[in-house]
Each structure stands twice: as C-alpha cells, then as structure tokens.
CSV table of C-alpha atoms and ligand atoms in Angstrom, one decimal:
chain,number,residue,atom,x,y,z
A,1,MET,CA,-0.2,-0.4,-0.1
A,2,HIS,CA,2.9,2.8,1.0
A,3,ARG,CA,4.7,1.7,-1.8
A,4,ILE,CA,1.8,2.7,-4.3
A,5,LEU,CA,0.9,5.3,-3.0
A,6,GLU,CA,4.6,6.9,-3.3
A,7,ASP,CA,3.9,5.9,-6.8
A,8,GLU,CA,5.3,8.5,-9.2
A,9,SER,CA,2.6,7.4,-11.8
A,10,ILE,CA,-0.1,7.7,-8.4
A,11,ALA,CA,0.5,10.9,-6.8
A,12,GLY,CA,-0.2,13.6,-9.9
A,13,TYR,CA,-4.1,12.5,-7.6
A,14,GLU,CA,-3.5,13.8,-4.5
A,15,ALA,CA,-3.8,17.2,-5.1
A,16,GLU,CA,-7.6,16.8,-7.1
A,17,LEU,CA,-8.8,13.6,-5.6
A,18,GLY,CA,-6.6,14.0,-2.1
A,19,ARG,CA,-4.8,11.0,0.0
A,20,GLU,CA,-7.5,9.2,1.3
A,21,ARG,CA,-9.8,8.7,-2.1
A,22,ILE,CA,-6.3,7.3,-2.6
A,23,ARG,CA,-6.0,4.9,-0.1
A,24,ARG,CA,-9.8,3.6,-0.6
A,25,ALA,CA,-9.5,3.1,-4.2
A,26,ALA,CA,-6.1,1.0,-3.0
A,27,GLU,CA,-7.3,-0.7,-0.6
A,28,GLU,CA,-10.2,-1.5,-3.1
A,29,VAL,CA,-8.5,-3.1,-5.8
A,30,ILE,CA,-5.9,-4.3,-3.3
A,31,GLY,CA,-9.3,-6.7,-2.5
A,32,ARG,CA,-10.1,-7.9,-5.0
A,33,ALA,CA,-6.3,-9.0,-7.3
A,34,ARG,CA,-6.1,-10.4,-3.1
A,35,LEU,CA,-9.3,-13.0,-3.5
A,36,SER,CA,-9.0,-13.6,-7.1
A,37,GLY,CA,-5.6,-14.6,-5.9
A,38,ASP,CA,-4.4,-14.4,-9.1
A,39,GLY,CA,-1.1,-12.6,-7.5
A,40,GLN,CA,-0.9,-9.7,-9.9
A,41,ALA,CA,2.4,-7.9,-10.9
A,42,TYR,CA,3.0,-4.8,-9.1
A,43,ASP,CA,2.4,-2.7,-12.8
A,44,ALA,CA,-0.7,-4.4,-13.0
A,45,VAL,CA,-2.5,-3.4,-9.8
A,46,VAL,CA,-1.3,0.0,-10.0
A,47,ALA,CA,-2.6,0.7,-13.4
A,48,ALA,CA,-6.1,-0.6,-11.6
A,49,VAL,CA,-5.6,2.0,-9.0
A,50,ARG,CA,-4.9,4.7,-11.6
A,51,LYS,CA,-8.0,3.6,-13.8
A,52,ARG,CA,-10.1,4.4,-11.1
A,53,LEU,CA,-9.0,6.9,-10.3
A,54,ASP,CA,-9.3,7.8,-13.4
A,55,ASP,CA,-13.2,6.8,-13.5
A,56,LEU,CA,-13.3,8.5,-10.6
A,57,ARG,CA,-12.0,11.7,-11.2
A,58,GLY,CA,-14.5,12.1,-14.7
A,59,SER,CA,-18.0,11.2,-12.0
A,60,SER,CA,-19.2,14.6,-14.4
A,61,PRO,CA,-19.7,14.4,-18.2
A,62,LEU,CA,-17.9,15.6,-20.2
A,63,PRO,CA,-18.0,18.5,-22.9
A,64,VAL,CA,-18.8,17.3,-26.3
A,65,ILE,CA,-18.9,19.2,-29.4
A,66,ASN,CA,-21.4,17.4,-32.0
A,67,ALA,CA,-20.7,17.5,-35.1
A,68,THR,CA,-22.9,14.6,-35.7
A,69,GLY,CA,-26.1,17.1,-38.2
A,70,ILE,CA,-29.0,15.8,-35.7
A,71,LEU,CA,-29.4,19.2,-33.3
A,72,LEU,CA,-31.4,17.3,-30.9
A,73,HIS,CA,-29.2,14.0,-29.9
A,74,THR,CA,-30.4,12.3,-26.8
A,75,ASN,CA,-27.4,10.3,-25.9
A,76,LEU,CA,-25.4,14.6,-26.0
A,77,GLY,CA,-28.2,15.7,-23.6
A,78,ARG,CA,-30.2,16.8,-26.5
A,79,ALA,CA,-30.7,21.1,-26.3
A,80,PRO,CA,-28.0,23.1,-25.2
A,81,LEU,CA,-29.5,25.6,-23.3
A,82,GLY,CA,-28.8,29.6,-23.8
A,83,PRO,CA,-27.6,31.8,-22.2
A,84,ASP,CA,-30.1,32.9,-19.7
A,85,ALA,CA,-31.0,29.8,-18.9
A,86,VAL,CA,-27.5,29.3,-18.6
A,87,ALA,CA,-27.0,32.8,-16.0
A,88,ALA,CA,-30.7,31.4,-14.0
A,89,ILE,CA,-29.5,28.5,-13.1
A,90,ALA,CA,-25.6,29.6,-12.2
A,91,ASP,CA,-27.5,33.1,-9.8
A,92,LEU,CA,-31.1,31.1,-8.2
A,93,GLY,CA,-28.1,27.6,-7.3
A,94,GLY,CA,-25.9,29.5,-5.7
A,95,ARG,CA,-28.1,31.6,-3.1
A,96,TYR,CA,-31.5,30.5,-1.2
A,97,SER,CA,-34.6,31.8,-3.8
A,98,ASN,CA,-39.0,32.1,-3.4
A,99,LEU,CA,-39.0,28.4,-4.9
A,100,GLU,CA,-41.8,27.8,-2.5
A,101,TYR,CA,-42.5,30.3,-0.6
A,102,ASP,CA,-45.3,33.0,-0.7
A,103,LEU,CA,-43.5,36.2,0.1
A,104,GLU,CA,-46.6,38.8,0.4
A,105,THR,CA,-48.4,36.0,3.1
A,106,GLY,CA,-44.8,34.6,4.8
A,107,GLU,CA,-46.1,31.2,4.1
A,108,ARG,CA,-45.6,28.0,2.1
A,109,GLY,CA,-46.3,28.8,-1.6
A,110,SER,CA,-45.9,25.9,-5.2
A,111,ARG,CA,-42.8,25.7,-6.5
A,112,TYR,CA,-45.0,25.4,-9.4
A,113,ALA,CA,-46.7,28.4,-10.0
A,114,VAL,CA,-45.1,31.1,-11.8
A,115,ILE,CA,-43.9,29.0,-14.2
A,116,GLY,CA,-47.5,28.0,-14.8
A,117,ALA,CA,-48.2,31.5,-15.3
A,118,ALA,CA,-46.3,31.4,-18.9
A,119,LEU,CA,-46.9,28.2,-19.2
A,120,ARG,CA,-50.3,29.2,-19.8
A,121,ALA,CA,-49.4,32.6,-20.9
A,122,ILE,CA,-47.9,30.8,-23.9
A,123,THR,CA,-49.7,28.1,-24.9
A,124,GLY,CA,-53.5,29.5,-23.6
A,125,ALA,CA,-54.0,26.3,-22.1
A,126,GLU,CA,-55.7,26.8,-18.8
A,127,ASP,CA,-52.9,25.4,-16.4
A,128,ALA,CA,-49.5,23.7,-16.6
A,129,LEU,CA,-47.7,21.3,-14.6
A,130,VAL,CA,-44.5,20.6,-14.6
A,131,ILE,CA,-43.0,17.3,-14.1
A,132,ASN,CA,-39.5,15.5,-14.5
A,133,ASN,CA,-39.6,14.6,-18.2
A,134,CYS,CA,-42.4,14.0,-20.4
A,135,ALA,CA,-42.4,10.0,-19.5
A,136,ALA,CA,-43.2,10.8,-16.2
A,137,ALA,CA,-46.3,12.8,-17.1
A,138,VAL,CA,-47.3,10.0,-19.7
A,139,LEU,CA,-47.6,8.3,-16.6
A,140,LEU,CA,-48.4,10.8,-14.1
A,141,VAL,CA,-51.7,10.9,-16.0
A,142,LEU,CA,-51.9,7.2,-16.5
A,143,ASP,CA,-51.6,6.9,-13.0
A,144,THR,CA,-54.6,9.8,-11.8
A,145,PHE,CA,-57.1,9.3,-14.5
A,146,ALA,CA,-56.9,5.3,-15.8
A,147,LYS,CA,-56.1,2.7,-12.7
A,148,GLY,CA,-58.3,-0.3,-13.2
A,149,ARG,CA,-60.2,1.3,-16.2
A,150,GLU,CA,-59.7,1.8,-20.2
A,151,VAL,CA,-57.7,3.4,-21.9
A,152,ILE,CA,-58.0,3.6,-26.0
A,153,VAL,CA,-55.4,3.7,-28.1
A,154,ALA,CA,-54.8,3.6,-31.8
A,155,ARG,CA,-53.5,0.7,-33.1
A,156,ASN,CA,-50.9,2.9,-35.5
A,157,GLN,CA,-50.1,4.7,-32.1
A,158,LEU,CA,-48.6,1.9,-29.4
A,159,VAL,CA,-45.1,3.1,-30.1
A,160,GLU,CA,-41.9,2.6,-27.9
A,161,ILE,CA,-40.2,5.5,-27.7
A,162,GLY,CA,-36.0,5.5,-27.8
A,163,GLY,CA,-34.6,4.4,-24.2
A,164,GLY,CA,-36.8,1.3,-23.9
A,165,PHE,CA,-40.5,3.0,-23.6
A,166,ARG,CA,-43.2,1.1,-24.4
A,167,LEU,CA,-46.5,2.4,-24.7
A,168,PRO,CA,-48.8,-0.8,-24.3
A,169,GLU,CA,-45.8,-1.1,-21.0
A,170,VAL,CA,-46.6,1.7,-19.6
A,171,LEU,CA,-49.8,1.1,-19.7
A,172,GLU,CA,-49.9,-2.1,-17.8
A,173,ARG,CA,-47.1,-1.0,-15.4
A,174,SER,CA,-49.8,2.4,-13.9
A,175,GLY,CA,-52.4,-0.6,-13.8
A,176,ALA,CA,-54.7,0.7,-17.4
A,177,LYS,CA,-56.5,-2.1,-19.6
A,178,LEU,CA,-55.1,-0.1,-22.9
A,179,VAL,CA,-58.0,-0.9,-26.3
A,180,GLU,CA,-56.2,-0.7,-29.8
A,181,VAL,CA,-58.3,0.2,-32.4
A,182,GLY,CA,-58.3,0.2,-36.1
A,183,THR,CA,-56.0,-1.3,-37.8
A,184,THR,CA,-51.6,-1.1,-38.6
A,185,ASN,CA,-53.0,2.1,-41.5
A,186,ARG,CA,-55.5,3.3,-41.1
A,187,VAL,CA,-57.9,4.0,-37.6
A,188,TYR,CA,-61.3,5.6,-37.4
A,189,ILE,CA,-63.6,8.4,-35.5
A,190,GLU,CA,-65.8,5.3,-35.2
A,191,ASP,CA,-63.8,2.4,-33.5
A,192,PHE,CA,-62.6,5.0,-29.9
A,193,GLU,CA,-66.8,5.2,-31.0
A,194,ARG,CA,-67.7,1.2,-30.9
A,195,ALA,CA,-64.7,1.2,-28.2
A,196,LEU,CA,-66.1,3.4,-25.9
A,197,SER,CA,-68.0,1.8,-22.4
A,198,PRO,CA,-68.7,3.2,-18.9
A,199,ARG,CA,-65.4,1.9,-17.9
A,200,THR,CA,-63.4,4.1,-21.1
A,201,ALA,CA,-61.2,6.9,-18.5
A,202,LEU,CA,-59.1,8.7,-21.0
A,203,LEU,CA,-58.5,8.7,-25.4
A,204,LEU,CA,-55.1,8.8,-25.9
A,205,ARG,CA,-53.4,10.6,-29.5
A,206,MET,CA,-49.4,9.6,-29.5
A,207,HIS,CA,-47.1,11.7,-31.5
A,208,ALA,CA,-45.7,9.0,-34.1
A,209,SER,CA,-41.9,11.0,-33.1
A,210,ASN,CA,-40.1,8.1,-34.5
A,211,TYR,CA,-41.4,6.0,-37.4
A,212,ARG,CA,-43.9,6.8,-40.5
A,213,ILE,CA,-46.8,5.1,-42.0
A,214,GLU,CA,-47.4,5.5,-45.2
A,215,GLY,CA,-49.2,4.6,-47.9
A,216,PHE,CA,-52.5,4.0,-47.3
A,217,THR,CA,-53.2,5.8,-44.1
A,218,HIS,CA,-56.2,7.5,-42.4
A,219,GLU,CA,-56.6,8.5,-38.8
A,220,PRO,CA,-59.1,10.8,-36.8
A,221,SER,CA,-58.2,14.0,-36.4
A,222,ALA,CA,-57.5,15.8,-32.4
A,223,ARG,CA,-60.6,17.6,-33.5
A,224,ASP,CA,-62.2,14.5,-34.0
A,225,LEU,CA,-61.2,12.8,-31.2
A,226,ALA,CA,-62.4,16.4,-29.0
A,227,VAL,CA,-65.6,15.9,-29.9
A,228,LEU,CA,-65.8,12.5,-29.5
A,229,GLY,CA,-64.7,13.0,-25.4
A,230,ARG,CA,-66.7,15.6,-24.9
A,231,ARG,CA,-69.2,13.9,-25.9
A,232,ALA,CA,-69.0,11.1,-23.8
A,233,GLY,CA,-67.2,13.0,-21.1
A,234,VAL,CA,-63.4,11.3,-21.9
A,235,PRO,CA,-60.9,13.8,-21.4
A,236,VAL,CA,-58.7,12.7,-24.4
A,237,ILE,CA,-55.0,13.1,-23.9
A,238,GLU,CA,-52.2,13.7,-26.3
A,239,ASP,CA,-48.5,13.2,-26.3
A,240,LEU,CA,-46.8,15.2,-27.6
A,241,GLY,CA,-43.3,14.8,-27.0
A,242,GLY,CA,-41.6,17.3,-28.7
A,243,GLY,CA,-43.5,19.8,-27.6
A,244,ALA,CA,-42.7,22.7,-30.5
A,245,LEU,CA,-44.0,26.2,-29.6
A,246,CYS,CA,-43.6,27.6,-32.5
A,247,ASP,CA,-44.1,27.1,-36.1
A,248,LEU,CA,-40.5,24.9,-37.3
A,249,ALA,CA,-42.0,26.3,-40.9
A,250,GLU,CA,-40.3,29.0,-40.2
A,251,TYR,CA,-37.0,28.0,-40.4
A,252,GLY,CA,-37.7,26.3,-44.1
A,253,ALA,CA,-38.3,22.8,-42.3
A,254,ALA,CA,-41.3,20.7,-42.6
A,255,HIS,CA,-44.3,22.4,-39.4
A,256,GLU,CA,-44.2,20.2,-36.6
A,257,ARG,CA,-47.2,20.1,-34.5
A,258,THR,CA,-47.1,23.1,-31.4
A,259,VAL,CA,-49.5,22.1,-27.7
A,260,GLN,CA,-51.0,25.5,-28.9
A,261,GLU,CA,-52.9,23.8,-31.8
A,262,ALA,CA,-52.8,20.9,-29.1
A,263,ILE,CA,-55.1,23.0,-27.2
A,264,GLY,CA,-56.7,24.5,-30.1
A,265,ASP,CA,-58.7,21.6,-31.6
A,266,GLY,CA,-59.9,21.2,-27.5
A,267,VAL,CA,-57.4,18.3,-26.2
A,268,ALA,CA,-58.6,18.0,-22.5
A,269,LEU,CA,-53.7,17.4,-21.1
A,270,VAL,CA,-51.1,18.0,-23.8
A,271,THR,CA,-47.8,16.5,-22.7
A,272,PHE,CA,-44.3,17.5,-23.5
A,273,SER,CA,-41.0,17.5,-23.0
A,274,GLY,CA,-38.3,20.6,-21.9
A,275,ASP,CA,-34.9,20.1,-23.0
A,276,LYS,CA,-36.4,18.8,-27.1
A,277,LEU,CA,-38.2,20.8,-29.6
A,278,LEU,CA,-38.5,23.4,-26.6
A,279,GLY,CA,-35.1,24.2,-25.8
A,280,GLY,CA,-35.0,24.0,-22.7
A,281,PRO,CA,-33.8,22.1,-20.0
A,282,GLN,CA,-35.4,18.5,-19.3
A,283,ALA,CA,-38.1,17.7,-18.0
A,284,GLY,CA,-42.1,17.4,-18.9
A,285,ILE,CA,-44.6,19.8,-18.7
A,286,VAL,CA,-48.6,19.1,-18.8
A,287,ALA,CA,-51.3,21.3,-19.7
A,288,GLY,CA,-54.4,21.3,-19.8
A,289,ARG,CA,-57.7,21.9,-18.7
A,290,ALA,CA,-57.5,23.7,-15.4
A,291,ASN,CA,-59.9,20.6,-12.7
A,292,LEU,CA,-57.9,18.1,-15.2
A,293,ILE,CA,-54.4,19.3,-13.9
A,294,ALA,CA,-55.5,20.0,-10.1
A,295,ARG,CA,-55.9,16.5,-10.5
A,296,LEU,CA,-52.7,15.3,-10.9
A,297,ARG,CA,-51.5,17.7,-8.5
A,298,ASN,CA,-53.6,16.1,-5.6
A,299,ASN,CA,-51.8,12.8,-7.0
A,300,PRO,CA,-49.3,11.8,-3.8
A,301,LEU,CA,-46.5,11.1,-7.0
A,302,LEU,CA,-46.2,13.7,-8.0
A,303,ARG,CA,-44.3,14.7,-4.9
A,304,ALA,CA,-42.1,11.9,-6.6
A,305,LEU,CA,-41.7,13.2,-10.1
A,306,ARG,CA,-41.2,16.6,-8.9
A,307,VAL,CA,-38.4,19.0,-10.3
A,308,GLY,CA,-35.6,20.7,-8.7
A,309,LYS,CA,-34.8,24.8,-8.9
A,310,LEU,CA,-32.4,24.3,-10.9
A,311,THR,CA,-34.6,23.1,-13.9
A,312,ILE,CA,-37.1,26.1,-12.3
A,313,ALA,CA,-35.2,28.0,-13.3
A,314,ALA,CA,-34.1,27.4,-16.7
A,315,LEU,CA,-37.8,26.8,-17.3
A,316,GLY,CA,-38.4,29.8,-16.5
A,317,ALA,CA,-35.5,31.5,-18.3
A,318,THR,CA,-36.5,29.2,-21.7
A,319,LEU,CA,-40.1,30.0,-21.1
A,320,ARG,CA,-38.9,33.8,-20.9
A,321,CYS,CA,-37.6,33.8,-24.7
A,322,TYR,CA,-40.7,33.2,-25.8
A,323,ARG,CA,-41.8,36.7,-25.9
A,324,ASP,CA,-40.7,37.3,-29.9
A,325,ARG,CA,-38.3,35.9,-32.5
A,326,ALA,CA,-35.5,37.8,-31.8
A,327,ALA,CA,-35.7,36.6,-28.3
A,328,ARG,CA,-36.3,32.5,-29.3
A,329,GLU,CA,-33.1,33.2,-31.0
A,330,ARG,CA,-30.9,33.6,-28.1
A,331,LEU,CA,-31.8,29.4,-27.3
A,332,PRO,CA,-29.5,27.8,-29.6
A,333,LEU,CA,-31.2,25.5,-31.1
A,334,PHE,CA,-33.7,28.4,-32.1
A,335,ARG,CA,-30.2,30.2,-34.0
A,336,GLN,CA,-28.7,26.6,-35.4
A,337,LEU,CA,-32.1,26.5,-37.0
A,338,ALA,CA,-32.1,30.2,-38.3
A,339,ALA,CA,-28.3,30.1,-40.0
A,340,THR,CA,-28.9,30.6,-43.7
A,341,LEU,CA,-26.7,28.0,-45.6
A,342,GLU,CA,-24.9,30.6,-46.7
A,343,GLU,CA,-23.7,31.6,-43.2
A,344,LEU,CA,-22.6,28.3,-43.2
A,345,SER,CA,-20.5,28.0,-46.2
A,346,GLU,CA,-19.0,31.6,-44.7
A,347,ARG,CA,-17.9,29.0,-41.8
A,348,ALA,CA,-17.0,25.9,-43.8
A,349,LYS,CA,-14.2,28.4,-45.7
A,350,ALA,CA,-12.2,28.7,-42.2
A,351,TYR,CA,-12.1,24.7,-42.4
A,352,VAL,CA,-11.1,24.0,-45.9
A,353,GLU,CA,-8.1,26.1,-45.7
A,354,ALA,CA,-6.7,24.8,-42.2
A,355,LEU,CA,-6.9,21.8,-43.8
A,356,PRO,CA,-5.4,20.6,-45.6
A,357,GLY,CA,-8.1,18.7,-48.4
A,358,ALA,CA,-10.8,19.1,-46.6
A,359,SER,CA,-13.3,20.2,-49.3
A,360,ALA,CA,-17.1,21.6,-48.3
A,361,GLY,CA,-20.8,20.4,-49.5
A,362,GLU,CA,-24.6,20.2,-49.2
A,363,SER,CA,-25.4,18.1,-46.2
A,364,VAL,CA,-28.8,17.0,-45.0
A,365,ALA,CA,-29.0,18.2,-40.7
A,366,TYR,CA,-31.3,16.0,-38.8
A,367,ILE,CA,-34.0,18.0,-35.8
A,368,GLY,CA,-34.0,14.8,-34.1
A,369,GLY,CA,-35.7,14.7,-30.7
A,370,GLY,CA,-39.4,13.8,-31.2
A,371,ALA,CA,-39.7,15.7,-34.2
A,372,LEU,CA,-40.9,13.7,-36.7
A,373,PRO,CA,-38.0,11.1,-38.6
A,374,GLN,CA,-37.4,12.7,-41.9
A,375,ALA,CA,-38.0,16.6,-39.8
A,376,SER,CA,-34.9,17.8,-41.5
A,377,ILE,CA,-33.0,21.2,-42.8
A,378,ALA,CA,-30.4,21.4,-45.9
A,379,SER,CA,-26.8,22.2,-43.9
A,380,ILE,CA,-23.5,22.5,-44.8
A,381,ALA,CA,-20.8,19.2,-44.2
A,382,ILE,CA,-16.8,19.5,-43.6
A,383,ALA,CA,-15.5,16.0,-45.5
A,384,VAL,CA,-11.9,15.1,-43.7
A,385,PRO,CA,-9.8,13.1,-45.9
A,386,SER,CA,-8.6,9.8,-44.1
A,387,GLU,CA,-7.5,5.9,-45.0
A,388,ARG,CA,-9.4,4.9,-41.8
A,389,PRO,CA,-12.7,7.2,-41.2
A,390,GLN,CA,-13.6,5.1,-38.0
A,391,ARG,CA,-10.0,5.8,-36.1
A,392,LEU,CA,-10.3,9.3,-37.5
A,393,ALA,CA,-13.4,9.6,-35.7
A,394,ALA,CA,-12.3,7.9,-32.8
A,395,ARG,CA,-9.3,9.7,-32.1
A,396,LEU,CA,-12.1,13.5,-32.1
A,397,ARG,CA,-14.0,11.4,-29.9
A,398,ALA,CA,-10.8,10.9,-27.2
A,399,GLY,CA,-9.5,14.3,-27.9
A,400,GLU,CA,-10.0,17.6,-25.5
A,401,PRO,CA,-12.6,18.9,-26.3
A,402,ALA,CA,-14.6,15.8,-27.4
A,403,ILE,CA,-16.2,15.0,-31.0
A,404,VAL,CA,-18.5,13.9,-31.5
A,405,THR,CA,-18.8,12.8,-36.2
A,406,ARG,CA,-21.0,11.2,-38.5
A,407,ILE,CA,-19.1,8.7,-41.6
A,408,GLU,CA,-21.1,8.6,-44.3
A,409,GLY,CA,-20.2,7.0,-47.7
A,410,GLY,CA,-16.9,6.6,-46.1
A,411,ARG,CA,-16.1,9.5,-45.8
A,412,LEU,CA,-15.7,11.7,-42.1
A,413,LEU,CA,-18.2,15.0,-41.9
A,414,LEU,CA,-18.6,17.1,-40.1
A,415,ASP,CA,-22.0,18.5,-40.3
A,416,LEU,CA,-21.8,23.1,-39.0
A,417,ARG,CA,-25.6,23.0,-38.2
A,418,ALA,CA,-25.3,21.9,-34.8
A,419,ILE,CA,-21.7,23.6,-34.5
A,420,ALA,CA,-22.0,26.6,-32.7
A,421,PRO,CA,-19.1,29.6,-34.7
A,422,HIS,CA,-16.9,29.7,-31.1
A,423,GLU,CA,-16.5,25.9,-31.6
A,424,ASP,CA,-15.2,26.2,-35.3
A,425,HIS,CA,-11.6,26.8,-34.0
A,426,LEU,CA,-11.4,24.2,-32.0
A,427,VAL,CA,-12.6,22.0,-34.1
A,428,ILE,CA,-10.0,22.8,-36.7
A,429,ALA,CA,-6.9,22.9,-34.2
A,430,SER,CA,-8.3,19.3,-32.9
A,431,LEU,CA,-8.1,18.1,-36.3
A,432,LEU,CA,-4.9,20.2,-37.3
A,433,ARG,CA,-3.3,18.8,-34.0
A,434,LEU,CA,-4.6,14.9,-34.8
A,435,ALA,CA,-3.5,15.5,-39.1
A,436,GLY,CA,0.5,16.1,-37.5
B,1,LIG,C1,-39.6,12.2,-26.1
B,1,LIG,C2,-41.0,11.5,-26.3
B,1,LIG,C3,-41.3,10.7,-25.1
B,1,LIG,C4,-40.7,11.3,-23.9
B,1,LIG,O1,-40.4,12.6,-23.5
B,1,LIG,P1,-39.2,12.3,-22.0
B,1,LIG,O2,-39.1,14.1,-22.0
B,1,LIG,O3,-37.4,12.2,-22.9
B,1,LIG,O4,-38.9,11.5,-20.6
B,1,LIG,C5,-42.4,10.9,-25.1
B,1,LIG,N1,-43.2,11.1,-26.2
B,1,LIG,C6,-43.4,11.4,-27.0
B,1,LIG,C7,-44.5,11.1,-28.2
B,1,LIG,C8,-41.1,11.3,-27.5
B,1,LIG,O5,-41.3,12.2,-28.9
C-alpha cells in the first residue's frame, strides 16, 4: 500500500482527489486482487488503481462538440441551454430562493405557480404542471385517471420511444387496460366510438416521434377525437413529445404540430418535453384543463416526480425567450435552425483553408428529439480526407474537447449546423493536431 501511495504515477492525483480517496481506491483494487488469488504484478495493480482514479476524476459528463448534424441528440444531452437559462441556474443555484415560499404572506407557496403562469400565457392552456420528464408526465396522467380502467389508443400509435419506453407496457404498469382500435394503417373515429364503454378513462393520442406509416393510411384528427371525448365525457390526452411552441416552418423545416395547436383542437391535456423542441432543460410538461391539472397536483406520485429549483430556473428563463423571434433565437436550437446556408458556407471556408484536402458540401441535418423522423433541414458539412475514417472519428471522440462526427459513404463528415460558431476554431485545431 505504501509503495502504491508513493508511486510517481499515482501521486499526481493527490491534489485533486485527496490522499484518503486514493487509499480507498488502492485498498479496493488490492482486495480484489487478493480475492481473485492470482497474485497480480505490481504494475498491473498500479494500472488498475489509476483506472479507478481516472473514473473518479471523470465523475461528471464531459462537454462534447456535436458535429453529427442531429440537433437534438438524446445521447448528447438534447437541447443546449441558452445564456439566460445558464445565468438563471448560476444565480439561483448558489442562493436561497422563494421556490416554495410566498413572499407576500410569508407562508408556504407552490413551486409550480410562476412557471405555470408562463406556460399558460404561451400555450393558451388553462393551467400547466412541470415534472421530471415527458415519460413521467404520461405516467402521472395514466396513474391519475386510468388506474383499473380503460385507455383507448389507435393501433398505429402504440409506439416504443427511445430508452425502451413502450406505451403498452407503460399502460400496463400504471394499472390501466389498453384498448387498441383500428388497424396498423387505418384508424377511424368510429373505431374509437365503438370502443367507448363505462370503463373508458381516457382517449390517448401519441405523436409518431420515431417512425412513419406511409401509403394507404388514415387516422382521426385531434379535433374529431376532442369532439367525441366531450360528447362521451372522456378526456382526450395527446402525448406530443417534441413540444414545439412555435412553427418550425418559419425555419424552412417541415411544420411540426405545436402545443398551441393541440390545445386549440380542444384536447384536454397535452404532454411534452422541456429539452426537445422547446429548447430548455430536461422536464415534462402537462398543459390543459384546469380541473384535470388540479387532479394531477393532488396525486401523491407528483412528489416523487417533481423538478428541482435548477430546472425551474432554467425553464423559466427559456420560456421568457418566447416573447418574440429575436429573443427565441437566443436559444441554441433556434440559432442553429436560423443559420442560413450562406452563413454556414462562410464558416466552412475557415475549415477548408486550414485543413489540407478538406472540402465543403451540402448536407442534411436532422432535428431529432421527437420531431418527425424525416424532419430535416439543409446544411453544410466538411468532408475530412482519411484513409481510416472510423479511426479518425475515434480519435476525435477521445480528444479534448471530445468531437462527435458522422461517417457517411466511407467519409468523415463534420456537419456545421449543430457546431456553435465559437467552436469552429476548436474543431479545426483538434484536426490539425491529429494530422500533425
Ligand atoms: C420523447 C418522447 C417522450 C419522452 O420524453 P422524455 O422527456 O424523454 O421523457 C414521450 N412521448 C413522445 C411522443 C416523445 O417523443
């Protein structure tokens, strides 16, 4: 032990991790080596200790430059926050706040009050609630309204979204009974009508976030479902996922159904994410009729799904950016969408000039994050010449900062749309270092 602690290659960790943590890591490794009984060589033990210390040191995610051309990449943390949200986190995170305190009366307040008002103003909904993520929002709705009762869903909307969130299984978990109606490609309002019974709790409409059914298809509109729901006294829930609060067609992308449209169609409750098309922090939002939101608020499960002050601070600052288009483009997602091909081509010049053999060409960037799977926007990508593009990609991922690229047709591509302009020089410098 003493020899390990004094080892030159270990001593370098002491300033950052402290001697005690190094000792514990070494004890663990030595203990395991003894247990396995195969008397490991000193060098192997030291290497194993170093590996553990590296893991300890990297105990939070590393920043990454996203050159994949997928703007909302779930594995890369979805939407980057805008400067206002980052400032709000920095400010409120280090201080006390009136998170759940009414400054007027000096009594306990609600952490949902302020953010609820902002969401009402933007979406036109009577009320809104914020919880941990959209999956939790769907779960809370089902748990509140559908336990032991039936939920009618169109057969073409029984989706599995990323991370194994499969709607039929979530329904089962929440104690609701799934009633599938229609066929894989065609579903009519009459199918829903016929399936109504005294046991029906909800009509559920899911957004086809990651698949598309083409050809001879039909599904009832949200408006028709809302009319049917009102007539039958059954709430219609729409899980939008993406949560667009503005029209993406303004940016030359395909129109994506917005929260306002869903509310306007008369849907009783809409669920959506905070970190997808909204461009904010991870959160799940339920917006809709006040009496139903009140029932969600009274569900004891809410306590287990609630969001922290940092999320509320970031979401509030993000929502304030929705006052007009210029403010909205302070959010990285909308700045990325707003960049013209001319601007991207202009940035491409710096890459082509600096990197021998590199060329710029048209590319397609994808919005991702629960937008329609085909939702794309024209972009510009740099092709970097390489004998072994996979190896180059791996070295860029291992670099500082880590850069995640795309390989297409045997070529390594850097799509510029999701790279912030201030990151260009970092990417170029990394490639030059690797080439050197
Ligand atoms: C992404 C998505 C969800 C899950 O959202 P999270 O915020 O990741 O929990 C749910 N429903 C739909 C339709 C989605 O696209």
